[in-house]
Amino acid sequence: MKNNAADIDKKYDLFIEERKILVKSLQESSRTFDKAILTLASGSFVLSFAFIKDLVPRPNTGTIWLLHYSWFFFALSILLILISFLTSQKACLKQIENSFASIIEEKKEIKNIWSFLTSSLNYSSILFLLIGYIYWIVFVCNNF
């Protein structure tokens, strides 16, 4: 089926509108989520240091490994979010290509592996943040 100029213009306009929506959505959701995780993980580091310094200057040596594990998981959560910044950008660019191919060229939509990777990194960062909290809470309970 051949496209006439009017059809191509309509499809191009549709592509541009979808692209605008995708870019705006990506920016807002990514910004909000990433700030939240970074704030929580970074704040947890600060809280744990303050807890050690002010409330438990001499922690039980048998439980110090719990604190070290919590720090490790907080750091891992932050690292995964930082990596997801990059994969999120790739996912957006890939989706723009997919939209163009689907709308303008009438091709089948191609899976966006970058989007899957970004989601996986985000969920993993939440999981590791929660694991960090569990270790930290157990440490606090054993030293308070």
Coordinates of C-alpha atoms in Angstrom, one line a residue:
M1 CA 0.0 0.0 0.0
K2 CA 1.5 3.3 -1.1
N3 CA 1.2 6.4 1.1
N4 CA 0.3 9.7 -0.4
A5 CA 1.8 13.0 0.9
A6 CA -1.2 13.7 3.2
D7 CA -0.9 10.3 4.9
I8 CA 2.9 10.8 5.3
D9 CA 2.3 14.2 6.9
K10 CA -0.3 12.8 9.3
K11 CA 2.0 9.9 10.3
Y12 CA 4.9 12.3 10.8
D13 CA 2.8 14.6 13.0
L14 CA 1.7 11.5 15.0
F15 CA 5.3 10.4 15.4
I16 CA 6.3 13.9 16.6
E17 CA 3.5 14.0 19.1
E18 CA 4.3 10.6 20.4
R19 CA 8.0 11.5 20.7
K20 CA 7.2 14.6 22.7
I21 CA 5.0 12.6 25.1
L22 CA 7.7 10.0 25.5
V23 CA 10.5 12.4 26.1
K24 CA 8.4 14.5 28.6
S25 CA 7.2 11.4 30.4
L26 CA 10.7 9.9 30.6
Q27 CA 12.2 13.1 32.0
E28 CA 9.6 13.5 34.7
S29 CA 9.3 9.9 35.9
S30 CA 13.1 9.3 35.8
R31 CA 13.9 12.5 37.6
T32 CA 11.4 11.8 40.4
F33 CA 12.3 8.2 40.9
D34 CA 16.0 8.7 40.7
K35 CA 15.9 11.6 43.2
A36 CA 13.9 9.5 45.6
I37 CA 16.3 6.5 45.5
L38 CA 19.4 8.6 45.7
T39 CA 18.0 10.6 48.6
L40 CA 17.0 7.5 50.5
A41 CA 20.3 5.7 49.9
S42 CA 22.5 8.7 50.6
G43 CA 20.4 9.7 53.6
S44 CA 20.8 6.2 55.0
F45 CA 24.6 6.5 54.8
V46 CA 24.4 9.7 56.8
L47 CA 22.0 8.4 59.3
S48 CA 24.1 5.3 59.9
F49 CA 27.2 7.4 60.5
A50 CA 25.3 9.7 62.8
F51 CA 23.9 6.7 64.7
I52 CA 27.4 5.2 65.2
K53 CA 29.0 8.6 66.2
D54 CA 26.3 9.9 68.5
L55 CA 24.3 7.0 69.9
V56 CA 26.6 3.9 69.7
P57 CA 30.2 5.1 69.6
R58 CA 31.4 1.6 70.6
P59 CA 29.2 -0.9 68.7
N60 CA 29.2 -4.5 69.5
T61 CA 32.1 -5.9 67.5
G62 CA 30.1 -9.1 66.7
T63 CA 27.6 -7.0 64.8
I64 CA 29.8 -4.6 62.9
W65 CA 29.5 -6.8 59.8
L66 CA 25.8 -5.9 59.7
L67 CA 26.7 -2.3 59.3
H68 CA 29.3 -3.0 56.6
Y69 CA 26.7 -5.0 54.7
S70 CA 24.2 -2.3 55.0
W71 CA 26.7 0.2 53.6
F72 CA 27.5 -2.1 50.8
F73 CA 23.8 -2.5 49.8
F74 CA 23.2 1.3 50.1
A75 CA 26.2 1.9 47.8
L76 CA 25.1 -0.8 45.4
S77 CA 21.6 0.8 45.2
I78 CA 23.2 4.2 44.4
L79 CA 25.4 2.6 41.8
L80 CA 22.5 0.9 40.0
I81 CA 20.5 4.1 39.9
L82 CA 23.5 5.9 38.4
I83 CA 23.8 3.2 35.7
S84 CA 20.0 3.4 35.1
F85 CA 20.5 7.1 34.2
L86 CA 22.5 5.9 31.1
T87 CA 20.2 3.0 30.2
S88 CA 17.2 5.3 30.5
Q89 CA 18.6 7.6 27.9
K90 CA 19.3 4.7 25.6
A91 CA 15.8 3.4 26.2
C92 CA 14.3 6.7 25.2
L93 CA 16.4 7.0 22.0
K94 CA 15.5 3.4 21.1
Q95 CA 11.8 4.1 21.6
I96 CA 12.0 7.1 19.3
E97 CA 13.5 4.9 16.6
N98 CA 10.8 2.3 17.2
S99 CA 8.1 4.9 17.0
F100 CA 9.5 6.2 13.7
A101 CA 9.7 2.7 12.3
S102 CA 6.2 1.8 13.5
I103 CA 4.4 5.0 12.5
I104 CA 6.3 6.2 9.4
E105 CA 7.7 3.1 7.9
E106 CA 4.8 0.9 9.1
K107 CA 7.2 -1.8 10.5
K108 CA 6.5 -4.1 13.4
E109 CA 7.4 -2.6 16.7
I110 CA 10.8 -3.8 17.9
K111 CA 11.4 -4.7 21.6
N112 CA 13.3 -2.1 23.5
I113 CA 15.9 -4.0 25.6
W114 CA 17.2 -0.7 27.1
S115 CA 13.8 -0.1 28.6
F116 CA 13.8 -3.6 30.1
L117 CA 17.3 -3.1 31.4
T118 CA 16.4 0.3 33.0
S119 CA 13.4 -1.2 34.7
S120 CA 15.5 -4.1 36.0
L121 CA 18.1 -1.7 37.4
N122 CA 15.4 0.4 39.1
Y123 CA 13.8 -2.6 40.7
S124 CA 17.2 -3.9 41.7
S125 CA 18.1 -0.6 43.3
I126 CA 14.9 -0.7 45.4
L127 CA 15.6 -4.3 46.4
F128 CA 19.2 -3.5 47.5
L129 CA 18.1 -0.4 49.3
L130 CA 15.6 -2.5 51.3
I131 CA 18.2 -5.2 52.0
G132 CA 20.5 -2.4 53.2
Y133 CA 17.8 -1.2 55.6
I134 CA 17.2 -4.7 56.9
Y135 CA 20.9 -5.1 57.8
W136 CA 21.0 -1.6 59.3
I137 CA 17.9 -2.2 61.4
V138 CA 19.3 -5.5 62.7
F139 CA 22.5 -3.7 63.5
V140 CA 20.6 -0.9 65.3
C141 CA 18.5 -3.4 67.3
N142 CA 21.6 -5.2 68.4
N143 CA 23.4 -2.1 69.5
F144 CA 20.8 0.2 71.0

